[in-house]
Each structure stands twice: as C-alpha cells, then as structure tokens.
Short mmCIF file of C-alpha atoms and ligand atoms in Angstrom, two decimals:
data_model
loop_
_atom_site.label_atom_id
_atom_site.label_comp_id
_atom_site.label_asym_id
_atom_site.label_seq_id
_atom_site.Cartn_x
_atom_site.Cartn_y
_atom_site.Cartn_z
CA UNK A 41 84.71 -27.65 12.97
CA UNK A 42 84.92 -31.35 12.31
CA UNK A 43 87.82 -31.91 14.36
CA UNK A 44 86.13 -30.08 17.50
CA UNK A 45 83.39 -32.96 17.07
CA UNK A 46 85.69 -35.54 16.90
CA UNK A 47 87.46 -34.10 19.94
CA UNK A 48 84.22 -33.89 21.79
CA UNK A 49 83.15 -37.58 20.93
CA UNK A 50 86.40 -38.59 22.58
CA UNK A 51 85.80 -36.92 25.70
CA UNK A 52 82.57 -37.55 26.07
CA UNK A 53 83.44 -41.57 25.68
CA UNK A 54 86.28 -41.10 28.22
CA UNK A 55 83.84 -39.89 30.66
CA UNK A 56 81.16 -42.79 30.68
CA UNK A 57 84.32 -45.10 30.60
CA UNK A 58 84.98 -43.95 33.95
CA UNK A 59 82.61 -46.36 35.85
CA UNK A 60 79.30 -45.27 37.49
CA UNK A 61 77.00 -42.62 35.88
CA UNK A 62 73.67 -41.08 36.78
CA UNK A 63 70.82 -40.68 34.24
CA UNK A 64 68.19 -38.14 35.40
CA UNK A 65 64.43 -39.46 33.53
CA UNK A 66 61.89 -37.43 35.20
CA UNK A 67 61.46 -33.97 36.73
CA UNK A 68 57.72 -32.98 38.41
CA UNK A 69 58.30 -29.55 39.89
CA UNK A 70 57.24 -29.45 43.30
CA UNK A 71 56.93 -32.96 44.24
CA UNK A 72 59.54 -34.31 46.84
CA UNK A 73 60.25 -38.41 46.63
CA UNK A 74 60.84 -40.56 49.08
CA UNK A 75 59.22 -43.88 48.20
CA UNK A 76 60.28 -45.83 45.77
CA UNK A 77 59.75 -49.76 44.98
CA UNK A 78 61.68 -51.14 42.23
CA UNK A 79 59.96 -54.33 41.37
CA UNK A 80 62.17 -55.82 38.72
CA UNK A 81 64.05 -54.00 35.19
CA UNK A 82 60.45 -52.77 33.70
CA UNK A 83 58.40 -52.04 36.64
CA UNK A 84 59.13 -49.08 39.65
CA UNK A 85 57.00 -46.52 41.67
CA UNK A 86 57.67 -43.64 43.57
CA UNK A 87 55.57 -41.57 46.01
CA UNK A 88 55.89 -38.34 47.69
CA UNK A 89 54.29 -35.14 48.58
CA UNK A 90 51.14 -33.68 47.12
CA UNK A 91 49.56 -37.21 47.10
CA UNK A 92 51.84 -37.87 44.40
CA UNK A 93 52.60 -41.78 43.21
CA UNK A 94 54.74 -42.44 39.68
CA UNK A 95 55.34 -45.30 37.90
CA UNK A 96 57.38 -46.55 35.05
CA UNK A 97 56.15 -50.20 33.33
CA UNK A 98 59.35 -49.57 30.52
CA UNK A 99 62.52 -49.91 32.65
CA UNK A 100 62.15 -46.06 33.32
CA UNK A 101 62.25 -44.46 29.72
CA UNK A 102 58.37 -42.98 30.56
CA UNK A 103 56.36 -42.31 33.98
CA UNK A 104 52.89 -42.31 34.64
CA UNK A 105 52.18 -39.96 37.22
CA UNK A 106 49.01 -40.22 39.61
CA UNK A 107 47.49 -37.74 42.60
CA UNK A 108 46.08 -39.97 45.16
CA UNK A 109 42.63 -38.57 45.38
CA UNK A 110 40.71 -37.29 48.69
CA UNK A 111 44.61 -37.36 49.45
CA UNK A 112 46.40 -34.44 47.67
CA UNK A 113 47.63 -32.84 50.94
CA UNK A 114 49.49 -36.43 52.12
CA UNK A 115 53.11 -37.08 52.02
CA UNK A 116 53.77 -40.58 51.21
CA UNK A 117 57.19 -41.31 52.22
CA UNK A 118 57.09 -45.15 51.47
CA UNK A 119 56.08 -47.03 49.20
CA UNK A 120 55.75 -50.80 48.25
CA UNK A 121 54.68 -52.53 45.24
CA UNK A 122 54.41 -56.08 44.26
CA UNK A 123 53.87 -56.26 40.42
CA UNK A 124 52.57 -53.29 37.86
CA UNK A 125 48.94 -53.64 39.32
CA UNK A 126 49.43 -54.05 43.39
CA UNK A 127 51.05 -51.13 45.70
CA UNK A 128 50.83 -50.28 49.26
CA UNK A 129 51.56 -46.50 49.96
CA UNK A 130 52.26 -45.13 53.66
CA UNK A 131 51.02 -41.54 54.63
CA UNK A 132 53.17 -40.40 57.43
CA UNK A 133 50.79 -38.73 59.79
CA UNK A 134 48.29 -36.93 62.22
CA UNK A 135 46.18 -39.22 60.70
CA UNK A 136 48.89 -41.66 59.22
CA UNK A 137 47.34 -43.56 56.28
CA UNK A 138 48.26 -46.82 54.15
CA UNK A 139 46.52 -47.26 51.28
CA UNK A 140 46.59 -49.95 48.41
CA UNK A 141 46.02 -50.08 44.69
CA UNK A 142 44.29 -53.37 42.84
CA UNK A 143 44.53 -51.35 39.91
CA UNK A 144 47.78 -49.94 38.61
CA UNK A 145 47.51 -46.57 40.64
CA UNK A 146 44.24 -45.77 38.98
CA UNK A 147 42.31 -46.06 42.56
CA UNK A 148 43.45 -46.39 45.76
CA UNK A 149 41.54 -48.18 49.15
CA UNK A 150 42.29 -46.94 52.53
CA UNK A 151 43.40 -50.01 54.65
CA UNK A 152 44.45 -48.72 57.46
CA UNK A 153 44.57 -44.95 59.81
CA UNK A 154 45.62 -44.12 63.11
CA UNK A 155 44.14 -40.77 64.10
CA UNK A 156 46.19 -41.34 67.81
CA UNK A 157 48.28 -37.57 68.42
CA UNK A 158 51.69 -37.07 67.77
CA UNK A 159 51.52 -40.46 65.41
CA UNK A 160 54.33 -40.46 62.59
CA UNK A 161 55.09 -43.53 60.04
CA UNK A 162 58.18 -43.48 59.54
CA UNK A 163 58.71 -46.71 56.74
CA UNK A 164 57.95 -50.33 55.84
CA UNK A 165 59.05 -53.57 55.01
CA UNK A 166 57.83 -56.51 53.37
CA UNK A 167 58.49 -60.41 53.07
CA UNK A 168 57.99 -62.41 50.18
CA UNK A 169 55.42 -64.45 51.62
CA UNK A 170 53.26 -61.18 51.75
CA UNK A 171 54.09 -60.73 56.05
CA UNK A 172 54.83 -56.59 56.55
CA UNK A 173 55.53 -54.40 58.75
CA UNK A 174 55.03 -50.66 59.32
CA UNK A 175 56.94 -48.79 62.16
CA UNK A 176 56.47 -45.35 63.76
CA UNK A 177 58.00 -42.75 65.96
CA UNK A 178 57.73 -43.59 69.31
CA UNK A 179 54.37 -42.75 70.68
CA UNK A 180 54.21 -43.39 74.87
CA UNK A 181 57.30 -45.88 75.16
CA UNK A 182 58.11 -48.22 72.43
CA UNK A 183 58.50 -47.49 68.72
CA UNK A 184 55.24 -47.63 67.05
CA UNK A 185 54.32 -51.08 64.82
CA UNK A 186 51.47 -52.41 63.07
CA UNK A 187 51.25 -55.62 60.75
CA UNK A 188 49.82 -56.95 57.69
CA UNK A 189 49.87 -61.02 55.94
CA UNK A 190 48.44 -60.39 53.29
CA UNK A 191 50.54 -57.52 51.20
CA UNK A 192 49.11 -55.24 52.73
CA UNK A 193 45.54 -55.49 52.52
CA UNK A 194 44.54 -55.11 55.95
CA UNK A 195 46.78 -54.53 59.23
CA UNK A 196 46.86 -54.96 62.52
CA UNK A 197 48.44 -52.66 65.28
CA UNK A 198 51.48 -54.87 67.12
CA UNK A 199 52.39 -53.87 71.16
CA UNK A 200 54.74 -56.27 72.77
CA UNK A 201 55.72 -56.07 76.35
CA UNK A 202 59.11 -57.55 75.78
CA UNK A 203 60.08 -54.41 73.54
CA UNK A 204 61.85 -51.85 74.97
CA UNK A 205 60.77 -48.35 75.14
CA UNK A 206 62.72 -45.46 72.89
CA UNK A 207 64.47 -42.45 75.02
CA UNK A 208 63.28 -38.86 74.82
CA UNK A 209 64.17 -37.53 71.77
CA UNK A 210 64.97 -40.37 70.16
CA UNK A 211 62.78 -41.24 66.89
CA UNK A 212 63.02 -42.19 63.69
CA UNK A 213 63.46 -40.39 60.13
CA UNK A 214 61.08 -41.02 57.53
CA UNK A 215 63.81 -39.60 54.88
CA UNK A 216 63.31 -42.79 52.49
CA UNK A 217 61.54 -45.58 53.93
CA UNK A 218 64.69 -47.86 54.53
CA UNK A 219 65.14 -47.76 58.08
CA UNK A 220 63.75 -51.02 58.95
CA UNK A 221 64.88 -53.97 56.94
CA UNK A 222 64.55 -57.97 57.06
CA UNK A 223 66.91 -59.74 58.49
CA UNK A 224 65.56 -62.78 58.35
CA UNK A 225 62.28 -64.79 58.00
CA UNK A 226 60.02 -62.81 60.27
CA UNK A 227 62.64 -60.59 62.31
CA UNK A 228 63.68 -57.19 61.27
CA UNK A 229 65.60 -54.74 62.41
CA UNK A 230 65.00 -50.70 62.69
CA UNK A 231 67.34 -47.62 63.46
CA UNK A 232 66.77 -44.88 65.21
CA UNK A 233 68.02 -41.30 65.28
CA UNK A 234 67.74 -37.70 67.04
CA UNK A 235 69.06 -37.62 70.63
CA UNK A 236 70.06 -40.95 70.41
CA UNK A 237 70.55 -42.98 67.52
CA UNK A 238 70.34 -46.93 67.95
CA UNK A 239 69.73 -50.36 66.43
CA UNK A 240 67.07 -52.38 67.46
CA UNK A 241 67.10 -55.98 66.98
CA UNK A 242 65.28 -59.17 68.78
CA UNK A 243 63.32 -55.70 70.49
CA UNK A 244 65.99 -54.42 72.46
CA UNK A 245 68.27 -51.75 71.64
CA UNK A 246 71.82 -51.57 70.60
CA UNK A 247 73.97 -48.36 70.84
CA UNK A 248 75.36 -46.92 67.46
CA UNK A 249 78.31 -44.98 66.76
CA UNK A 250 77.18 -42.99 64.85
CA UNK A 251 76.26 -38.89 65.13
CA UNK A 252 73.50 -37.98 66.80
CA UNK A 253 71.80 -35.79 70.04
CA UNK A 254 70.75 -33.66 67.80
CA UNK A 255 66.75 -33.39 66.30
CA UNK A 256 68.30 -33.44 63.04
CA UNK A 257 71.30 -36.04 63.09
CA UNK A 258 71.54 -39.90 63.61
CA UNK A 259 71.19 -42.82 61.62
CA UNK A 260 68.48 -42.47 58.47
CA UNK A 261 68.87 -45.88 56.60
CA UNK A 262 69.87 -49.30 57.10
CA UNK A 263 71.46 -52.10 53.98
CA UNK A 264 71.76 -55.67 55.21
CA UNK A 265 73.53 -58.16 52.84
CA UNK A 266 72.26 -61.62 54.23
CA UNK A 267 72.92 -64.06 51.45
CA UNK A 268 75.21 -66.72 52.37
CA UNK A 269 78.07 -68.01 51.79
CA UNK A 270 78.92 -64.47 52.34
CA UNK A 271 79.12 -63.22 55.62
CA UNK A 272 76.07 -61.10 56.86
CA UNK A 273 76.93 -57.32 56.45
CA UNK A 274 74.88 -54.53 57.62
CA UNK A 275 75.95 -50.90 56.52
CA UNK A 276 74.15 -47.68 58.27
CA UNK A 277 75.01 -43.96 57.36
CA UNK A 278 73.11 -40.51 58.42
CA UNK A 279 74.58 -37.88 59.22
CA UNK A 280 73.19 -34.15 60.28
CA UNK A 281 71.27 -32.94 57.43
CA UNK A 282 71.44 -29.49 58.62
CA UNK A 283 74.91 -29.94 58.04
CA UNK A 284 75.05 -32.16 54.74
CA UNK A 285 78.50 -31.72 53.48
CA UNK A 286 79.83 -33.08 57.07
CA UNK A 287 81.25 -36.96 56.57
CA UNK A 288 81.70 -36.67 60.57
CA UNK A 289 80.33 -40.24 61.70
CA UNK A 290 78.07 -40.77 58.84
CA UNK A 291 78.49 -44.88 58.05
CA UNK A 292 79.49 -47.66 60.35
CA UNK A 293 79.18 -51.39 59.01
CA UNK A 294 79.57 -54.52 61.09
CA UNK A 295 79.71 -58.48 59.96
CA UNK A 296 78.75 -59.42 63.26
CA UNK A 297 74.95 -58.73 63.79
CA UNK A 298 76.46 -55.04 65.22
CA UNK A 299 78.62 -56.79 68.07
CA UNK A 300 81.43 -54.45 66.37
CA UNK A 301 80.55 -51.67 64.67
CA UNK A 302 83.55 -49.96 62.02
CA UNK A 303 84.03 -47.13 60.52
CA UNK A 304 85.07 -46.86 56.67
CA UNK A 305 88.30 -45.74 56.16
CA UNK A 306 86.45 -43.66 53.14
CA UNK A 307 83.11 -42.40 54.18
CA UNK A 308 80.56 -41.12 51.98
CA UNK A 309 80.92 -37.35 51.20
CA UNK A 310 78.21 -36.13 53.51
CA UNK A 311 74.65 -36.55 55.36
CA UNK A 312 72.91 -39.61 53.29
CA UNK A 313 69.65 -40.48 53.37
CA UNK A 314 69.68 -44.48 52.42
CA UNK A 315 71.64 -47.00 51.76
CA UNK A 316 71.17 -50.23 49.08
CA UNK A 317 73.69 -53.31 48.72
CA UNK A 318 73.41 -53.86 44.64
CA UNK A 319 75.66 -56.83 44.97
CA UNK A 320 77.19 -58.10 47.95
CA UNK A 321 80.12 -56.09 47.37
CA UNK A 322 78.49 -52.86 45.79
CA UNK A 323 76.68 -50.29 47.62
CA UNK A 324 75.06 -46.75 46.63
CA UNK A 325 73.89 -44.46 48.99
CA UNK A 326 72.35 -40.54 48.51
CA UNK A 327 71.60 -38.06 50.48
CA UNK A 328 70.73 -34.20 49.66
CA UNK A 329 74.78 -33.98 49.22
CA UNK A 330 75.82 -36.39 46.49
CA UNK A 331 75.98 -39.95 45.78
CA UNK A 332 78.44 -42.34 46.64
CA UNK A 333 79.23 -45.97 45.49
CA UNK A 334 81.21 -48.70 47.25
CA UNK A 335 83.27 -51.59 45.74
CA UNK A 336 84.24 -53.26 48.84
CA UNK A 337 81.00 -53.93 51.42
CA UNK A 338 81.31 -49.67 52.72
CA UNK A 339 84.75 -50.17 53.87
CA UNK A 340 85.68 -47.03 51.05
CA UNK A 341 83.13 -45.09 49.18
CA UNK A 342 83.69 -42.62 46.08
CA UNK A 343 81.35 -40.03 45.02
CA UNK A 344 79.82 -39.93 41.45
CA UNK A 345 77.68 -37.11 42.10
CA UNK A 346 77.03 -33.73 44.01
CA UNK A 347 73.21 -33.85 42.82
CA UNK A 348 70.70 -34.35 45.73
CA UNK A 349 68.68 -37.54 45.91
CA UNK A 350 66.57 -38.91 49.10
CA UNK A 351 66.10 -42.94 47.55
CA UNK A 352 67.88 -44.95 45.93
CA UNK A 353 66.01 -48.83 45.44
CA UNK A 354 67.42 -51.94 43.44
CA UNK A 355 65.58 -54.34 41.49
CA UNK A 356 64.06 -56.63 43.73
CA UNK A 357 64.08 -59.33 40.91
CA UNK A 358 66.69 -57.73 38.51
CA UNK A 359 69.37 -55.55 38.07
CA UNK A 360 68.65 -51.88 37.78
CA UNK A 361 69.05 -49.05 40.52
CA UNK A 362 66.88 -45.75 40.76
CA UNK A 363 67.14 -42.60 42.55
CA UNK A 364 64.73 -40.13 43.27
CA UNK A 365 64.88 -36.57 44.92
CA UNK A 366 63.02 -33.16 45.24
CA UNK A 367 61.43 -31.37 42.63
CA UNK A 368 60.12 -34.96 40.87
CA UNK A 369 63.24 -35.88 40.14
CA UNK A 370 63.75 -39.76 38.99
CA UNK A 371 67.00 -40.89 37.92
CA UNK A 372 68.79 -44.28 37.03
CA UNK A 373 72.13 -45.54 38.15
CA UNK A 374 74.34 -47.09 35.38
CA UNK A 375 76.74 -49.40 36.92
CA UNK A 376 78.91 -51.16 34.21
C1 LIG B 32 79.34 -29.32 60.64
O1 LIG B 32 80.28 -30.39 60.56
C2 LIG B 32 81.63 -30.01 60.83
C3 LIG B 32 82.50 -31.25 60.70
O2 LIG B 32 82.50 -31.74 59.41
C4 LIG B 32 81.74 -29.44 62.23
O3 LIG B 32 83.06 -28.99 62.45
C5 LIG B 32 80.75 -28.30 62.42
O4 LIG B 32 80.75 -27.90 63.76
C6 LIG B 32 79.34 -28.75 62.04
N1 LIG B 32 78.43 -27.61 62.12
C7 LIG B 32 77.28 -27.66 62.79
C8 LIG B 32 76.45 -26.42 62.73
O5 LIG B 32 76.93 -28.63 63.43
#
C-alpha cells in the first residue's frame, strides 16, 4: 500500500514538471463567460449570461458572484475593470447596454443604450489614460463605435466618414471581447469575421488569410505585442466553431503592421476564441477545443488542454493568466 503512494507521488510530480498546467477555481452551472478583466495578481472579474458578473479580490482562491439587477436576461460578453471597486460591463444587444459599478459590483448605473435594430456590441478596449472604445457589428455601412474619456462613465457614439464600410456578411464575433486591441496611443485596431474576415487599421480594411465566408468562421481575437525593443507582433486565430477540432487557417501573425501575414508552422489544435501575449515570447489562446501555449511569438503552439474555455486575460499589472468558459467555469494558468 505504501509503495503505491510513493509511486503515485512520483507521477503526479512528473506531471506538473512538465511545464504549463490548468487549475479550474470556479464552476456556476449555467452561466457562460466571456468577459474577463484581470486587473493585477489579487483582483479579476468575469461576466456572462444571466446578468452574471464574478470577481475574485484573493488572486482567485474565492469568487464573489453578482446578478446585475433589472438585467438578469443580458449577456455581458465584455468586461473591463480598473481596480476592485470600478467596472464597465457591455450588454451585447437589441438594446445593447454598458453599465458601470462605483461600488465593487454591489450596484450597477446604466451609462449608455442603443435601442437602434439589428445593434450588436461586439467588445471593448481601454487606455490607461481612461480613453475607450466600444465597437459593434456593422449596422448600415461601417462597423459600429462609440467612445468614452473618462473609464467609462459616459460615452459618446463615433461616425467617421473616412472609415470604410464592412461587406455583407461580414461582422464581428463577440466570443471574448478581444477583437479590438490598442495599438498605440489612441489608434486601435479590430478584426472582423463571417463572409469575410479582415483587419482594420487607420479605418480601412486589410484582407486576412485566414478562414472565413462562412456565418460561423473568421477571425475571433486579436494579441498585439507592442513593447519595444522588440519588434511589434500581432497574432490572430479563429477558426469555424462549428467545426472546432479543424486547425485549417486558424492563426496568422505578422511583425509588420499585417504587410505579411504567416502562418505557424504549428497551429493551435482547433477553432480558438482569443488570444493573449503573457510575455513577448509566450502566448495562450482557448477556444471550445483546448488550449494552446506558444514559446516562440505563435510561430509553434502545443496544447495543454482539450477542456473548453472562451477567455483567457493576463494581469494587466502582474503576472497571472485566467480562463473562463461555459457552465461558470474560472480557471488559472500556471506557467512556470
Ligand atoms: C472541417 O474541417 C476539415 C479540415 O480540418 C474539413 O476537411 C471539413 O470539410 C470541415 N467540415 C465542415 C463541415 O466544414
């Protein structure tokens, strides 16, 4: 008996020597997650369906769970917070919703709705300096984008002229809130997928090669590394997630602002759902599939897990990296 303990222990040391593990904290039956803000090693929320936000204030060991109220039917696919207090949560649509917390999740304040038809949020992204954005499927032309300077707080719908209008069928998935992303002070960048699946940047469109022409294929999330010395790298993957075991055109990266797009010579085992640089050589993505991890910028990725996850977020100030999925479930990536 003692010996099959000690045999055990070994094997079970072998296997978290092995590099990259998952740690699932949380389950909350029905709720499916696609928000998630990780503000620094204590402090991350989620949000999903059902109204439902979470948040951990102990680097992840319990969560506080919260049902927006007047709001129980709403899907909140994004989610941004700035400390344990301040949050901005995005309700995707007909009407789409943001709404912010002063509070630590306790009450929420509508700041912003958009009763127009056929209006979908689809993520958003904040700078430091408190500047956001919001963007939308395409509603009449151009993708659909509204502003805030002030975290959040209150928002103002953006048209431009110089952007250029989306093609029919061509939208945007709302599958974890990462495809738009800084670039820079004040510019960001989105992706697009369906029929057509492209990048825009300085508001015109770039083609990807990636899959699409399909409702349910094209790119769903975007990484950019833009920390020099190192050169600039963005990193896209989707997929067809009626078809989520098929690697066919899933990733591309480029180091050139998407000049040249690449392939990886080891893609990620199937449709994923986002993508996070951890360092400026590590990468995780997830999708309903697996995870995957890269070592070398998404040039070759390795999966570490057929579980399904929709988010994975780093640390904005800090370290740690969280996943969540369907069915409430909240997990934590150990990288050692
Ligand atoms: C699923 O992907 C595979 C390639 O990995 C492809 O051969 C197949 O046609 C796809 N199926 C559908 C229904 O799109």
């Amino acid at each position: 008996m003692r010996s099959i303990i000690v045999i055990t222990g070994l094997l079970f040391a072998f296997t978290l020597a092995s590099g990259q593990q998952i740690q699932v904290l949380e389950k909350k039956g029905m709720v499916s997650l696609r928000g998630m803000s990780v503000v620094d090693d204590q402090v991350a929320w989620v949000s999903g369906t059902h109204g439902a936000v979470a948040k951990t204030t102990d680097g992840g060991k319990t969560w506080k769970w919260f049902q927006v109220k007047g709001f129980e039917k709403n899907d909140f696919r994004d989610i941004e917070a700035f400390d344990e207090k301040t949050a901005v949560i995005m309700a995707v649509g007909e009407p789409a919703y943001i709404l912010k917390t002063f509070n630590g999740g306790e009450s929420w304040k509508l700041v912003y709705s958009d009763s127009t038809k056929g209006i979908f949020l689809d993520a958003m992204e904040f700078w430091d300096n408190g500047n956001g954005i919001v963007v939308g499927d395409p509603v009449d032309g151009p993708i659909y984008v509204a502003r805030t300077d002030d975290y959040g707080t209150s928002w103002e719908r953006y048209t431009s002229k110089k952007m250029s209008p989306a093609e029919k069928g061509e939208a945007m998935f709302a599958s974890s809130g990462t495809n738009i992303r800084k670039l820079s002070n004040l510019e960001a960048v989105v992706v697009s997928g369906g029929m057509r699946s492209r990048l825009l940047i300085h508001e015109k469109w770039m083609e990807l090669p990636i899959i699409q022409g399909s409702e349910t294929s094209g790119a769903n999330s975007l990484a950019i590394w833009n920390v020099p010395p190192r050169k600039l790298n963005m990193v896209v993957v989707g997929g067809d997630f009626k078809n989520d075991s098929s690697s066919t055109k899933n990733c591309i990266w480029s180091n050139d602002l998407g000049k040249r797009w690449n392939s990886p010579a080891v893609p990620p085992h199937g449709y994923r759902s986002c993508v996070e640089f951890i360092t400026a050589d590590r990468l995780v993505t997830c999708g309903t599939s697996g995870i995957d991890v890269s070592e070398d910028g998404g040039k070759n990725w390795r999966l570490i897990s057929t579980e399904s996850f929709h988010v994975c977020r780093k640390a904005k100030s800090g370290r740690s990296v969280f996943l969540a999925g369907a069915n409430g479930r909240i997990a934590k990536l150990d990288w050692p």
